[in-house]
Amino acid sequence: MRTQGDAMTVYVIVQLTFRKRDAYDRYQARFADVFRRFNGRLLAADEKPQVLEGQWQGDKIVLLSFPDETSYRDWADSPAYQEIARDRKAGADAVALLVRGIDGYRR
């Protein structure tokens, strides 16, 4: 059972559609160095996901996790990430979702 003040894992799901691959590649080359400074985990990054249902028009899907929303925001709002994010924004259109984890779910 969660007590007040406990952190809940959050996930970031990003669907990318490339516009300028060279700009996105610059972002990708610098991503790991910046990301490892924070408390997140890269769970998946796939340019060829298997579509199980519906239609998907993106070029890449990325799944990140953070121990809590504060950790995510520390990374996303950091000057180091904001600097490299310029290349991501120039190189790809993105749909990004912040999703709260389910803690203690029982069937």
CSV table of C-alpha atoms in Angstrom, one decimal:
chain,number,residue,atom,x,y,z
A,1,MET,CA,0.0,0.0,0.0
A,2,ARG,CA,1.3,3.4,-0.9
A,3,THR,CA,1.7,6.0,1.8
A,4,GLN,CA,1.6,9.7,1.3
A,5,GLY,CA,4.9,11.0,0.0
A,6,ASP,CA,5.9,7.7,-1.8
A,7,ALA,CA,7.0,8.2,-5.3
A,8,MET,CA,5.2,6.5,-8.2
A,9,THR,CA,7.1,5.3,-11.3
A,10,VAL,CA,6.3,7.3,-14.4
A,11,TYR,CA,6.9,6.3,-18.0
A,12,VAL,CA,7.5,8.5,-21.0
A,13,ILE,CA,6.3,7.1,-24.3
A,14,VAL,CA,7.5,9.0,-27.4
A,15,GLN,CA,6.4,8.4,-31.0
A,16,LEU,CA,8.8,10.1,-33.5
A,17,THR,CA,8.4,10.9,-37.1
A,18,PHE,CA,11.7,12.0,-38.7
A,19,ARG,CA,11.9,15.2,-40.7
A,20,LYS,CA,15.7,15.9,-40.8
A,21,ARG,CA,17.5,12.7,-39.9
A,22,ASP,CA,20.9,14.4,-39.6
A,23,ALA,CA,19.6,16.7,-36.8
A,24,TYR,CA,18.0,13.7,-35.0
A,25,ASP,CA,21.2,11.7,-35.3
A,26,ARG,CA,23.1,14.5,-33.6
A,27,TYR,CA,20.6,14.4,-30.8
A,28,GLN,CA,20.8,10.7,-30.5
A,29,ALA,CA,24.6,10.8,-30.4
A,30,ARG,CA,24.5,13.0,-27.4
A,31,PHE,CA,21.4,11.6,-25.6
A,32,ALA,CA,23.1,8.8,-23.6
A,33,ASP,CA,25.7,11.1,-22.1
A,34,VAL,CA,23.0,13.5,-20.8
A,35,PHE,CA,20.5,10.9,-19.9
A,36,ARG,CA,22.9,8.9,-17.7
A,37,ARG,CA,23.3,11.9,-15.4
A,38,PHE,CA,19.7,11.6,-14.2
A,39,ASN,CA,17.7,8.8,-12.6
A,40,GLY,CA,15.9,7.4,-15.6
A,41,ARG,CA,16.1,4.2,-17.5
A,42,LEU,CA,15.8,3.7,-21.3
A,43,LEU,CA,13.5,0.7,-21.6
A,44,ALA,CA,13.1,0.6,-25.4
A,45,ALA,CA,14.0,2.5,-28.6
A,46,ASP,CA,12.7,0.8,-31.7
A,47,GLU,CA,12.6,2.0,-35.3
A,48,LYS,CA,10.7,-1.1,-36.4
A,49,PRO,CA,8.1,-1.9,-33.8
A,50,GLN,CA,5.7,-4.7,-34.7
A,51,VAL,CA,2.2,-3.2,-35.1
A,52,LEU,CA,-0.3,-5.6,-33.4
A,53,GLU,CA,-3.5,-3.6,-34.0
A,54,GLY,CA,-4.4,-0.4,-35.9
A,55,GLN,CA,-2.2,1.7,-38.0
A,56,TRP,CA,1.0,3.3,-36.9
A,57,GLN,CA,2.7,6.0,-39.1
A,58,GLY,CA,5.7,6.9,-36.9
A,59,ASP,CA,9.4,6.1,-37.5
A,60,LYS,CA,10.5,5.3,-34.0
A,61,ILE,CA,9.0,4.6,-30.5
A,62,VAL,CA,10.9,5.3,-27.3
A,63,LEU,CA,10.0,4.2,-23.8
A,64,LEU,CA,11.7,5.7,-20.7
A,65,SER,CA,11.0,5.2,-17.0
A,66,PHE,CA,11.7,7.5,-14.0
A,67,PRO,CA,11.2,6.7,-10.3
A,68,ASP,CA,8.8,9.7,-10.1
A,69,GLU,CA,7.6,12.7,-12.0
A,70,THR,CA,10.1,15.0,-10.3
A,71,SER,CA,13.0,12.9,-11.6
A,72,TYR,CA,11.5,13.1,-15.1
A,73,ARG,CA,11.1,16.9,-14.9
A,74,ASP,CA,14.7,17.3,-13.5
A,75,TRP,CA,15.9,15.6,-16.7
A,76,ALA,CA,13.6,17.2,-19.2
A,77,ASP,CA,14.0,20.7,-17.8
A,78,SER,CA,17.8,20.5,-17.3
A,79,PRO,CA,19.9,22.9,-19.3
A,80,ALA,CA,22.0,19.9,-20.6
A,81,TYR,CA,18.9,18.2,-22.1
A,82,GLN,CA,17.4,21.4,-23.4
A,83,GLU,CA,20.6,22.0,-25.3
A,84,ILE,CA,20.5,18.7,-27.2
A,85,ALA,CA,16.7,18.7,-27.5
A,86,ARG,CA,17.0,21.5,-30.1
A,87,ASP,CA,18.3,18.9,-32.5
A,88,ARG,CA,15.5,16.4,-31.6
A,89,LYS,CA,12.9,19.1,-32.3
A,90,ALA,CA,14.5,20.1,-35.5
A,91,GLY,CA,14.9,16.5,-36.6
A,92,ALA,CA,11.6,14.9,-35.7
A,93,ASP,CA,8.0,15.6,-34.9
A,94,ALA,CA,7.1,13.9,-31.6
A,95,VAL,CA,4.1,12.8,-29.6
A,96,ALA,CA,5.2,12.4,-26.0
A,97,LEU,CA,3.1,11.0,-23.2
A,98,LEU,CA,3.8,10.9,-19.4
A,99,VAL,CA,2.1,7.9,-17.9
A,100,ARG,CA,1.8,7.1,-14.2
A,101,GLY,CA,2.7,3.5,-13.3
A,102,ILE,CA,0.3,1.2,-11.6
A,103,ASP,CA,1.6,0.3,-8.1
A,104,GLY,CA,0.3,-2.7,-6.3
A,105,TYR,CA,-2.2,-3.8,-9.0
A,106,ARG,CA,-3.8,-7.1,-8.2
A,107,ARG,CA,-6.0,-9.2,-10.3
